[in-house]
């Protein structure tokens, strides 16, 4: 698979560091990021982001753990049954399932790392 690398650096007024890794595939996009803090080496910030990114990529899920909670309201607006796999079902995702079901008629079902939407 061809790899296209894009590195962007931004000059800031603070000494902190942040990294965001994104991979675009044929049918999805996954990512991972990490934020530095005082006393944390930039190399460690990058290493932690890379480890998280590889974990996401190796899961072979359709969405990474951050995307799952973000897509739920849009998925619920769909009038058809839908499903997707996610690398990890986070607490934030479970909360968003609960909240979305309060506003839109339907039911989410979580089976391991598969999230299903069934509209009423």
Short mmCIF file of C-alpha atoms in Angstrom, two decimals:
data_model
loop_
_atom_site.label_atom_id
_atom_site.label_comp_id
_atom_site.label_asym_id
_atom_site.label_seq_id
_atom_site.Cartn_x
_atom_site.Cartn_y
_atom_site.Cartn_z
CA UNK A 1 0.00 0.00 0.00
CA UNK A 2 1.46 3.40 -0.92
CA UNK A 3 2.26 5.66 2.00
CA UNK A 4 2.03 9.42 1.81
CA UNK A 5 3.59 11.25 4.73
CA UNK A 6 2.61 14.78 5.66
CA UNK A 7 4.32 16.57 8.54
CA UNK A 8 3.13 19.95 9.75
CA UNK A 9 4.86 22.05 12.39
CA UNK A 10 3.31 25.09 13.99
CA UNK A 11 5.19 27.74 15.89
CA UNK A 12 3.47 28.52 19.20
CA UNK A 13 3.94 30.87 22.12
CA UNK A 14 4.20 28.04 24.64
CA UNK A 15 6.80 25.30 25.10
CA UNK A 16 4.29 22.42 25.04
CA UNK A 17 3.93 19.65 22.50
CA UNK A 18 1.10 17.79 20.80
CA UNK A 19 0.91 15.16 18.09
CA UNK A 20 -1.96 13.90 15.96
CA UNK A 21 -1.56 10.81 13.77
CA UNK A 22 -4.12 10.14 11.05
CA UNK A 23 -4.42 7.34 8.51
CA UNK A 24 -6.81 7.51 5.59
CA UNK A 25 -7.87 4.16 4.18
CA UNK A 26 -10.20 3.28 1.33
CA UNK A 27 -13.34 3.26 3.49
CA UNK A 28 -12.38 4.88 6.78
CA UNK A 29 -10.05 7.19 8.68
CA UNK A 30 -8.47 6.38 12.03
CA UNK A 31 -6.31 8.41 14.32
CA UNK A 32 -4.64 8.86 17.67
CA UNK A 33 -3.18 11.85 19.44
CA UNK A 34 -1.35 12.84 22.58
CA UNK A 35 -0.78 16.05 24.47
CA UNK A 36 2.45 16.97 26.18
CA UNK A 37 2.76 18.61 29.57
CA UNK A 38 5.43 20.30 31.63
CA UNK A 39 8.26 17.86 32.30
CA UNK A 40 7.16 15.33 29.68
CA UNK A 41 9.61 14.78 26.87
CA UNK A 42 8.29 15.36 23.35
CA UNK A 43 9.72 11.96 22.39
CA UNK A 44 7.47 10.31 24.98
CA UNK A 45 4.46 12.23 23.69
CA UNK A 46 5.18 10.89 20.20
CA UNK A 47 5.85 7.35 21.38
CA UNK A 48 2.59 7.16 23.33
CA UNK A 49 0.63 8.46 20.34
CA UNK A 50 2.33 5.93 18.05
CA UNK A 51 1.51 3.04 20.41
CA UNK A 52 -2.14 4.11 20.57
CA UNK A 53 -2.26 4.56 16.79
CA UNK A 54 -0.87 1.06 16.17
CA UNK A 55 -3.41 -0.36 18.61
CA UNK A 56 -6.20 1.32 16.63
CA UNK A 57 -4.82 0.14 13.28
CA UNK A 58 -4.33 -3.46 14.46
CA UNK A 59 -7.92 -3.64 15.72
CA UNK A 60 -9.13 -3.56 12.09
CA UNK A 61 -12.27 -1.81 13.33
CA UNK A 62 -14.23 0.52 11.10
CA UNK A 63 -13.88 3.43 13.56
CA UNK A 64 -11.37 4.35 16.24
CA UNK A 65 -12.54 4.72 19.84
CA UNK A 66 -12.93 8.50 19.61
CA UNK A 67 -14.99 8.44 16.41
CA UNK A 68 -17.55 5.99 17.78
CA UNK A 69 -19.17 8.38 20.23
CA UNK A 70 -19.14 11.21 17.69
CA UNK A 71 -20.97 9.31 14.95
CA UNK A 72 -23.81 7.95 17.10
CA UNK A 73 -26.27 10.89 16.76
CA UNK A 74 -25.82 10.94 12.98
CA UNK A 75 -26.26 7.19 12.76
CA UNK A 76 -29.46 7.48 14.80
CA UNK A 77 -30.91 9.93 12.28
CA UNK A 78 -30.76 7.13 9.71
CA UNK A 79 -34.14 5.49 9.16
CA UNK A 80 -32.49 2.10 8.49
CA UNK A 81 -30.71 -0.42 10.65
CA UNK A 82 -26.97 0.25 10.79
CA UNK A 83 -23.89 -1.14 12.47
CA UNK A 84 -20.17 -0.54 12.77
CA UNK A 85 -17.18 -1.96 14.57
CA UNK A 86 -15.07 0.10 16.92
CA UNK A 87 -11.65 -0.59 18.42
CA UNK A 88 -12.93 0.02 21.96
CA UNK A 89 -16.30 0.97 23.43
CA UNK A 90 -15.43 3.79 25.83
CA UNK A 91 -17.45 5.14 28.72
CA UNK A 92 -18.04 8.28 26.67
CA UNK A 93 -19.49 6.14 23.87
CA UNK A 94 -21.85 4.36 26.29
CA UNK A 95 -22.99 7.72 27.67
CA UNK A 96 -23.64 9.03 24.17
CA UNK A 97 -25.66 5.89 23.37
CA UNK A 98 -27.82 6.57 26.43
CA UNK A 99 -28.27 10.27 25.60
CA UNK A 100 -28.99 9.68 21.89
CA UNK A 101 -31.71 7.15 22.73
CA UNK A 102 -33.41 9.84 24.86
CA UNK A 103 -33.82 12.11 21.82
CA UNK A 104 -34.31 9.75 18.88
CA UNK A 105 -36.66 6.76 18.69
CA UNK A 106 -34.58 3.64 18.39
CA UNK A 107 -32.23 1.35 20.25
CA UNK A 108 -28.48 0.86 20.16
CA UNK A 109 -27.11 -2.57 20.99
CA UNK A 110 -23.47 -3.09 21.93
CA UNK A 111 -22.05 -6.57 21.34
CA UNK A 112 -18.35 -6.61 22.20
CA UNK A 113 -16.93 -4.06 19.71
CA UNK A 114 -19.95 -4.06 17.39
CA UNK A 115 -22.50 -1.25 17.75
CA UNK A 116 -25.90 -1.75 16.11
CA UNK A 117 -28.66 0.81 15.57
CA UNK A 118 -32.28 -0.27 15.23
CA UNK A 119 -34.76 2.60 14.63
CA UNK A 120 -38.34 2.23 15.88
#
